[in-house]
Amino acid sequence: MAAAAPRTGAEIRAAFLDFYEQRGHKPMASASLVPEDPTVLLTIAGMLPFKPVFLGQQQRPAPRATSSQKCIRTNDIENVGRTARHHTFFEMLGNFSFGDYFKEQAIQWAWELSTGVFGLSPKNLVVSVFRDDDEAEAIWRDGVGVNPKRIIRMDEADNFWASGPTGPCGPCSEIYYDFKPELGDDGIDLEDDSRFIEFYNLVFMQYNRDAEGTLTPLANRNIDTGMGLERMAQILQAVPNNYETDLIYPLIETAASLAGVEYKALDEKAKTSLKVIGDHSRAITQLICDGVTASNLGRGYILRRLLRRVVRHGRLLGIDKPFLIAMGEASITLMQSAYPQLLERREVILAELAREEARFLETLERGEKLLADVLAAKPKQISGEQAFELYDTYGFPLELTEEIAEEHGLTVDLEGFEAAMEAQRQRAKAAAVSIDLTLQEAIDQVAGGLEATAFRGYELLEHSSSVQALVVNGEPAERAVAGDSVQVVLDTTPFYGEGGGQVGDRGVLSGDGPDGNGLIVAIDAVSRNRSVFVHSGRIERGTLSVGDVVHGQVDRACRRRAQANHTATHLLQAALKQVVDPGIGQAGSLVDFDRLRFDFHCPRAVTPAELEQIESLINGWISEAHSLEVQEMAIEKAKAAGAVAMFGEKYADVVRVVDVPGVSMELCGGTHVTNTAEIGLFKIVSESGVAAGIRRIEAVAGPAVLAYLNERDGVVKQLGERFKAQPGEIVERVVQLADELKASQKALTAAREELALAKSAALVAQAVAVGEHQLLVARLDGVEGGGLQSAAQGLVDQLGDGAAVVIGGLPDSADLGKVILVAAFGKAVIAKGQQAGKFIGGIAKACGGGGGGRPNLAQAGGRDGAALDGALEQARTELTAALG
């Protein structure tokens, strides 16, 4: 008998990947939603991680590959929830050929997968081909056997893919599902969304297009495909839209429960709000997991916009309290099996949701009140000035103003909004020189009109300079005195300004003041405002005025530490490329006086053995005493020589190249040792994940290693004294104690379960007959979940197959935030159609929770202990009705 077709989202994903893996495709993990491609903000397509391979910029990972890639698109966000299949977050299943197989195999496999694995009837399938692609049509017609009337030729706008105006391109062929095959094969219109849904797109990358538009056949032809997981789930689960599949509907149910409504009973407007919440909840959870934080720029703005739309639609449904954490938890639960990093990043995700929701609720309250006053006047249109006031004064997003206006049948004067925005820009520009200190910091304003600072710190650690500008206690000034906090701009400086991950130098400015009192300015940090170096510090003695000549002296010890850490960072990247993966690229760094941090793109954790090898390799390079070579050269020459550049970073035409011959060559403006031997030692402190696909190594180098080792030595000595053990015996002693603790905990758990059984024995008398069944609903506090399960099962054993037992309690009577509910059903109750898992999950919602389990025994939890008695009464009522 043939195996049943996959139905759940997880089954569809697994079946697709397994199908292509069996046909020689290398399974590739989903890349981050934050792409390496600097031309796009987010991963918008399944092929995006492979774009450098298709363009010939990277070696192929394998001749054939397959993946389930998470994607984000917000270009048509207004359609989310309103159509059957528009989403912000979606998963694209893909199979790829990099110069291996081509059209015939791609088409044959797509058909075999669709009709064989997924069980779709050929009568329900229609294919499209590019208008000039006779080859593809012939394969579909003669090779596969598709009815010629069900092969539709389409124009370039629909069926021709290109990476840009020039470069690799080629025709497409798509497979559509026909929901109404009874309408026949004549006059098929694939634009009819009510009848057809495209679910599989095959791109045949076979040409290169030059600047004149001429198409030349590629030497290596490629295949790029995409199957929408959500769309296939809609088809196989036979639901009217993507939102009602198991990939999203559980989130809709969560939101409906929070709003106290039933999805099926709502009108279309309210259903749309629930769909938006369900869709966006997946998107924001995945974005935060991949390291995006809410802001007003770039991908951070996209996250903020999605977050605020969720809150807004929640309020439309009557949810008047914070609920993003609940949606985040539900999203993590729903997707964690496919994306386990969600569970690893759970606390970060929930914290960001809570923080951003609190911030927006304040904004929303102010803005909605003002907008309500505007709408009360029944205008014909929201004016640009009104929309701009909401945006500028109250931080109310323009998109929300447009949405709310549309709900009232109104539009927003966008041209007027832009005019008001431009008028504000002009006012800011006119006031920048004199009074505008509210739009930017004083030092930014002062630095904006100065020449670039000449940096002398590569060759000198002391240098005399002239004071160009002063900011005293946050205000532009001509003179500063002892005790003032100052920001000083010099014409030249030996101090390195923070940049490239390296912290700014520390040191002292000194001179002879006009009153004869020697000037001392302790410099805490040096930063850069574009090319102007800003020295921040405090005047310890004397006075300082614009125009004074001062002597700058860099703290040599701090500089040496920073140099050691910076050069060690270069060695670390070289070692990672050699030990882990040559394709590793930098994602960020920090070079401080006492430590270094290096973030890099890597899909997995670096193993302890690899870390040990990396550490040994770096210390070997240090002991070999490599002399560094630093020179400036044209960027093209530097790249040709093999210099490593940070991905996505913009560089000038002439760059500074730091070369450790035979080891590392990087573009870098930081300060470095002259010889690796100056570093002394290198020690890795930790390795961890900071986002999906991004790892972090923290380490120390130079003098900081001694401080690190002394600290660890102190800890070892304390542990040795505490455990009365030698250093080599500490681990064994700790393991022994841990085993003893584990045994004690196991014994304690067993004792608690025995106590629960003893307590539950007295509950038997409370069972009541309901028809042929025995119903027992009771409260039992002070018992953990395992104990309640044992008690409930024991009661069913005593009462027989017709017993239905529900027990709820607070493990700690002082903690009303933790509720445990357990249901145990006998065989006769299950035969009546009742399942413990489904039943107890519904009851737990009354306590602000959820859960489930097997038909005969299940556990759920909640967060509202005050609602427990009501939940138990609900359980008694529902079971009495069901069993009576």
Short mmCIF file of C-alpha atoms in Angstrom, two decimals, residues 151-437:
data_model
loop_
_atom_site.label_atom_id
_atom_site.label_comp_id
_atom_site.label_asym_id
_atom_site.label_seq_id
_atom_site.Cartn_x
_atom_site.Cartn_y
_atom_site.Cartn_z
CA ILE A 151 0.58 24.29 -20.64
CA ILE A 152 0.26 28.08 -20.73
CA ARG A 153 2.83 30.37 -22.36
CA MET A 154 3.41 33.63 -20.49
CA ASP A 155 5.40 36.81 -21.09
CA GLU A 156 8.71 37.99 -19.69
CA ALA A 157 7.11 39.81 -16.74
CA ASP A 158 5.85 36.51 -15.34
CA ASN A 159 8.20 33.84 -16.65
CA PHE A 160 11.71 35.23 -17.08
CA TRP A 161 14.15 35.63 -14.17
CA ALA A 162 17.10 38.04 -14.04
CA SER A 163 19.55 38.93 -11.28
CA GLY A 164 19.63 42.52 -12.57
CA PRO A 165 19.83 44.53 -15.81
CA THR A 166 22.91 42.49 -16.73
CA GLY A 167 24.27 39.10 -15.71
CA PRO A 168 22.84 35.55 -15.43
CA CYS A 169 19.19 35.14 -16.39
CA GLY A 170 16.78 32.68 -17.93
CA PRO A 171 13.20 31.54 -18.47
CA CYS A 172 10.95 30.15 -15.74
CA SER A 173 8.36 27.40 -15.62
CA GLU A 174 5.75 27.30 -12.86
CA ILE A 175 3.35 24.68 -11.55
CA TYR A 176 -0.13 25.83 -10.50
CA TYR A 177 -2.78 24.01 -8.51
CA ASP A 178 -6.29 24.18 -9.95
CA PHE A 179 -8.99 24.25 -7.25
CA LYS A 180 -11.77 24.02 -9.88
CA PRO A 181 -10.71 21.52 -12.58
CA GLU A 182 -14.37 20.92 -13.39
CA LEU A 183 -14.36 24.27 -15.23
CA GLY A 184 -12.37 22.61 -17.99
CA ASP A 185 -9.21 23.23 -19.95
CA ASP A 186 -10.38 25.97 -22.30
CA GLY A 187 -9.60 29.62 -21.66
CA ILE A 188 -7.42 28.99 -18.60
CA ASP A 189 -6.49 32.28 -16.90
CA LEU A 190 -3.69 31.80 -14.39
CA GLU A 191 -4.31 35.30 -13.04
CA ASP A 192 -7.54 33.98 -11.44
CA ASP A 193 -6.39 33.69 -7.82
CA SER A 194 -9.69 32.14 -6.76
CA ARG A 195 -9.06 29.15 -9.02
CA PHE A 196 -5.27 28.84 -9.33
CA ILE A 197 -2.35 29.02 -6.92
CA GLU A 198 1.28 28.88 -8.07
CA PHE A 199 3.24 26.60 -5.73
CA TYR A 200 6.46 25.65 -7.57
CA ASN A 201 8.71 27.89 -9.68
CA LEU A 202 11.55 26.47 -11.77
CA VAL A 203 14.17 28.95 -13.00
CA PHE A 204 16.39 27.83 -15.87
CA MET A 205 19.46 30.06 -15.62
CA GLN A 206 20.92 29.60 -19.10
CA TYR A 207 21.92 33.05 -20.44
CA ASN A 208 24.16 36.00 -19.68
CA ARG A 209 22.75 39.41 -20.62
CA ASP A 210 25.20 42.19 -21.48
CA ALA A 211 24.75 45.98 -21.31
CA GLU A 212 23.20 46.02 -24.81
CA GLY A 213 20.64 43.40 -23.80
CA THR A 214 22.24 40.62 -25.86
CA LEU A 215 21.68 37.12 -24.48
CA THR A 216 24.63 34.71 -24.64
CA PRO A 217 24.33 31.06 -23.51
CA LEU A 218 26.14 30.31 -20.27
CA ALA A 219 28.89 27.69 -20.25
CA ASN A 220 27.51 26.32 -16.96
CA ARG A 221 23.73 26.37 -16.78
CA ASN A 222 22.04 26.43 -13.37
CA ILE A 223 18.72 25.47 -11.79
CA ASP A 224 17.07 27.58 -9.08
CA THR A 225 13.66 26.51 -7.80
CA GLY A 226 11.27 27.55 -5.09
CA MET A 227 8.21 25.86 -3.56
CA GLY A 228 6.22 27.85 -1.03
CA LEU A 229 5.81 25.71 2.09
CA GLU A 230 2.74 27.64 3.24
CA ARG A 231 1.08 27.28 -0.17
CA MET A 232 1.69 23.55 -0.36
CA ALA A 233 0.33 23.22 3.17
CA GLN A 234 -2.87 25.02 2.12
CA ILE A 235 -3.31 22.62 -0.79
CA LEU A 236 -2.61 19.41 1.11
CA GLN A 237 -4.52 20.42 4.24
CA ALA A 238 -7.52 21.51 2.09
CA VAL A 239 -8.06 24.81 3.89
CA PRO A 240 -9.27 28.03 2.23
CA ASN A 241 -6.07 30.04 2.83
CA ASN A 242 -2.49 29.74 4.03
CA TYR A 243 -3.36 31.20 7.43
CA GLU A 244 -5.55 28.27 8.41
CA THR A 245 -2.73 25.74 7.99
CA ASP A 246 -0.88 24.27 10.95
CA LEU A 247 2.01 26.64 10.16
CA ILE A 248 0.08 29.73 11.30
CA TYR A 249 -3.36 28.81 12.65
CA PRO A 250 -2.11 27.89 16.18
CA LEU A 251 -0.90 31.50 16.49
CA ILE A 252 -4.27 32.79 15.33
CA GLU A 253 -5.91 30.63 18.01
CA THR A 254 -3.53 32.02 20.63
CA ALA A 255 -4.37 35.60 19.64
CA ALA A 256 -8.10 34.80 19.55
CA SER A 257 -7.89 33.34 23.04
CA LEU A 258 -6.12 36.47 24.30
CA ALA A 259 -8.87 38.57 22.75
CA GLY A 260 -11.62 36.31 24.10
CA VAL A 261 -13.06 35.66 20.63
CA GLU A 262 -13.66 32.68 18.34
CA TYR A 263 -11.99 32.98 14.93
CA LYS A 264 -14.66 31.13 12.96
CA ALA A 265 -17.41 33.38 14.34
CA LEU A 266 -15.78 36.70 13.41
CA ASP A 267 -16.41 38.99 10.48
CA GLU A 268 -13.74 39.41 7.79
CA LYS A 269 -12.30 42.57 9.31
CA ALA A 270 -11.62 40.90 12.67
CA LYS A 271 -10.33 37.76 10.94
CA THR A 272 -7.88 39.94 9.02
CA SER A 273 -6.54 41.34 12.29
CA LEU A 274 -5.98 37.83 13.63
CA LYS A 275 -4.24 36.81 10.41
CA VAL A 276 -1.94 39.83 10.61
CA ILE A 277 -1.06 38.97 14.21
CA GLY A 278 -0.40 35.32 13.30
CA ASP A 279 1.75 36.19 10.29
CA HIS A 280 3.71 39.02 11.89
CA SER A 281 4.33 37.06 15.11
CA ARG A 282 6.33 34.50 13.14
CA ALA A 283 8.26 37.27 11.39
CA ILE A 284 9.21 39.30 14.47
CA THR A 285 10.24 36.21 16.44
CA GLN A 286 12.54 35.02 13.66
CA LEU A 287 13.99 38.52 13.05
CA ILE A 288 14.92 39.01 16.70
CA CYS A 289 16.35 35.49 16.82
CA ASP A 290 18.64 36.41 13.93
CA GLY A 291 19.97 39.46 15.76
CA VAL A 292 17.72 42.28 14.52
CA THR A 293 16.72 44.86 17.13
CA ALA A 294 13.98 47.44 16.73
CA SER A 295 15.12 50.86 15.55
CA ASN A 296 14.21 53.63 13.12
CA LEU A 297 16.64 52.52 10.42
CA GLY A 298 16.95 49.67 7.94
CA ARG A 299 15.95 46.19 9.04
CA GLY A 300 15.46 47.51 12.58
CA TYR A 301 12.68 49.73 11.24
CA ILE A 302 11.08 46.77 9.47
CA LEU A 303 11.03 44.87 12.78
CA ARG A 304 9.61 47.87 14.63
CA ARG A 305 6.92 48.33 12.00
CA LEU A 306 5.85 44.68 12.21
CA LEU A 307 5.86 44.75 16.02
CA ARG A 308 3.67 47.84 16.06
CA ARG A 309 1.23 46.39 13.54
CA VAL A 310 0.77 43.36 15.80
CA VAL A 311 0.01 45.57 18.80
CA ARG A 312 -2.28 47.79 16.75
CA HIS A 313 -4.35 44.87 15.43
CA GLY A 314 -4.47 43.37 18.92
CA ARG A 315 -6.07 46.57 20.19
CA LEU A 316 -8.58 46.46 17.33
CA LEU A 317 -9.61 43.03 18.67
CA GLY A 318 -9.97 44.36 22.20
CA ILE A 319 -6.67 43.14 23.68
CA ASP A 320 -6.02 45.97 26.12
CA LYS A 321 -2.93 44.61 27.89
CA PRO A 322 0.59 43.65 26.74
CA PHE A 323 0.48 40.40 24.80
CA LEU A 324 3.59 40.20 22.62
CA ILE A 325 5.36 37.90 25.08
CA ALA A 326 2.46 35.45 24.81
CA MET A 327 2.64 35.58 21.02
CA GLY A 328 6.41 35.20 21.14
CA GLU A 329 6.18 32.13 23.36
CA ALA A 330 3.55 30.61 21.08
CA SER A 331 5.70 31.33 18.02
CA ILE A 332 8.77 29.73 19.59
CA THR A 333 6.76 26.64 20.56
CA LEU A 334 5.32 26.37 17.04
CA MET A 335 8.64 26.70 15.16
CA GLN A 336 11.32 25.42 17.55
CA SER A 337 11.46 21.91 16.11
CA ALA A 338 12.46 23.30 12.70
CA TYR A 339 14.52 26.18 14.15
CA PRO A 340 15.99 25.11 17.52
CA GLN A 341 17.91 28.40 17.78
CA LEU A 342 14.59 30.00 18.74
CA LEU A 343 14.71 28.09 22.01
CA GLU A 344 18.35 29.06 22.54
CA ARG A 345 17.50 32.75 22.03
CA ARG A 346 14.16 32.64 23.86
CA GLU A 347 15.08 35.09 26.64
CA VAL A 348 16.52 37.61 24.16
CA ILE A 349 13.43 37.37 21.96
CA LEU A 350 10.95 37.82 24.81
CA ALA A 351 12.93 40.70 26.34
CA GLU A 352 12.99 42.60 23.04
CA LEU A 353 9.25 42.01 22.55
CA ALA A 354 8.43 43.28 26.04
CA ARG A 355 10.68 46.33 25.73
CA GLU A 356 9.38 47.41 22.33
CA GLU A 357 5.73 46.78 23.18
CA ALA A 358 5.96 48.95 26.32
CA ARG A 359 7.60 51.73 24.32
CA PHE A 360 4.96 51.60 21.60
CA LEU A 361 1.95 51.46 23.92
CA GLU A 362 2.96 54.86 25.26
CA THR A 363 3.31 56.22 21.72
CA LEU A 364 0.05 54.61 20.63
CA GLU A 365 -1.97 56.05 23.47
CA ARG A 366 -0.83 59.61 22.78
CA GLY A 367 -1.12 59.34 19.01
CA GLU A 368 -4.50 57.59 18.95
CA LYS A 369 -5.98 60.22 21.21
CA LEU A 370 -4.85 63.04 18.94
CA LEU A 371 -5.93 61.16 15.81
CA ALA A 372 -9.34 60.49 17.35
CA ASP A 373 -9.76 64.25 17.81
CA VAL A 374 -8.87 64.77 14.15
CA LEU A 375 -11.34 62.09 13.01
CA ALA A 376 -14.09 63.50 15.25
CA ALA A 377 -14.12 66.60 13.06
CA LYS A 378 -15.13 64.32 10.13
CA PRO A 379 -12.56 65.64 7.64
CA LYS A 380 -12.53 64.58 3.99
CA GLN A 381 -8.84 63.77 4.28
CA ILE A 382 -6.11 63.65 6.93
CA SER A 383 -3.92 66.62 6.04
CA GLY A 384 -0.18 66.31 5.58
CA GLU A 385 0.39 68.73 8.47
CA GLN A 386 -1.76 66.63 10.81
CA ALA A 387 0.00 63.39 9.81
CA PHE A 388 3.38 65.07 10.23
CA GLU A 389 2.52 66.39 13.70
CA LEU A 390 1.57 62.85 14.74
CA TYR A 391 4.86 61.57 13.34
CA ASP A 392 7.19 64.34 14.48
CA THR A 393 5.75 65.26 17.88
CA TYR A 394 4.25 61.97 19.03
CA GLY A 395 6.37 59.39 17.19
CA PHE A 396 3.23 57.94 15.57
CA PRO A 397 4.20 56.00 12.40
CA LEU A 398 2.83 57.33 9.12
CA GLU A 399 1.83 53.79 8.11
CA LEU A 400 -0.45 53.52 11.16
CA THR A 401 -2.03 56.88 10.40
CA GLU A 402 -2.74 55.61 6.88
CA GLU A 403 -4.20 52.33 8.19
CA ILE A 404 -6.49 54.02 10.70
CA ALA A 405 -7.56 56.59 8.12
CA GLU A 406 -8.39 53.80 5.69
CA GLU A 407 -10.53 52.10 8.36
CA HIS A 408 -12.59 55.31 8.42
CA GLY A 409 -12.77 55.56 4.63
CA LEU A 410 -10.20 58.37 4.48
CA THR A 411 -6.82 58.96 2.88
CA VAL A 412 -3.72 60.86 4.01
CA ASP A 413 -2.26 63.76 2.05
CA LEU A 414 1.16 62.19 1.47
CA GLU A 415 2.42 65.09 -0.64
CA GLY A 416 1.56 67.45 2.21
CA PHE A 417 3.34 65.15 4.63
CA GLU A 418 6.51 65.20 2.51
CA ALA A 419 6.28 69.00 2.20
CA ALA A 420 6.06 69.34 6.00
CA MET A 421 9.01 66.96 6.38
CA GLU A 422 11.10 68.98 3.92
CA ALA A 423 10.16 72.24 5.67
CA GLN A 424 11.45 70.76 8.93
CA ARG A 425 14.70 69.77 7.23
CA GLN A 426 15.18 73.31 5.97
CA ARG A 427 14.47 74.80 9.43
CA ALA A 428 17.02 72.42 10.93
CA LYS A 429 19.59 73.38 8.30
CA ALA A 430 19.05 77.11 8.84
CA ALA A 431 19.38 76.81 12.61
CA ALA A 432 22.35 74.43 12.61
CA VAL A 433 25.02 77.12 13.05
CA SER A 434 23.48 79.07 15.89
CA ILE A 435 20.81 77.63 18.14
CA ASP A 436 19.97 74.09 17.07
CA LEU A 437 21.39 71.99 19.88
#
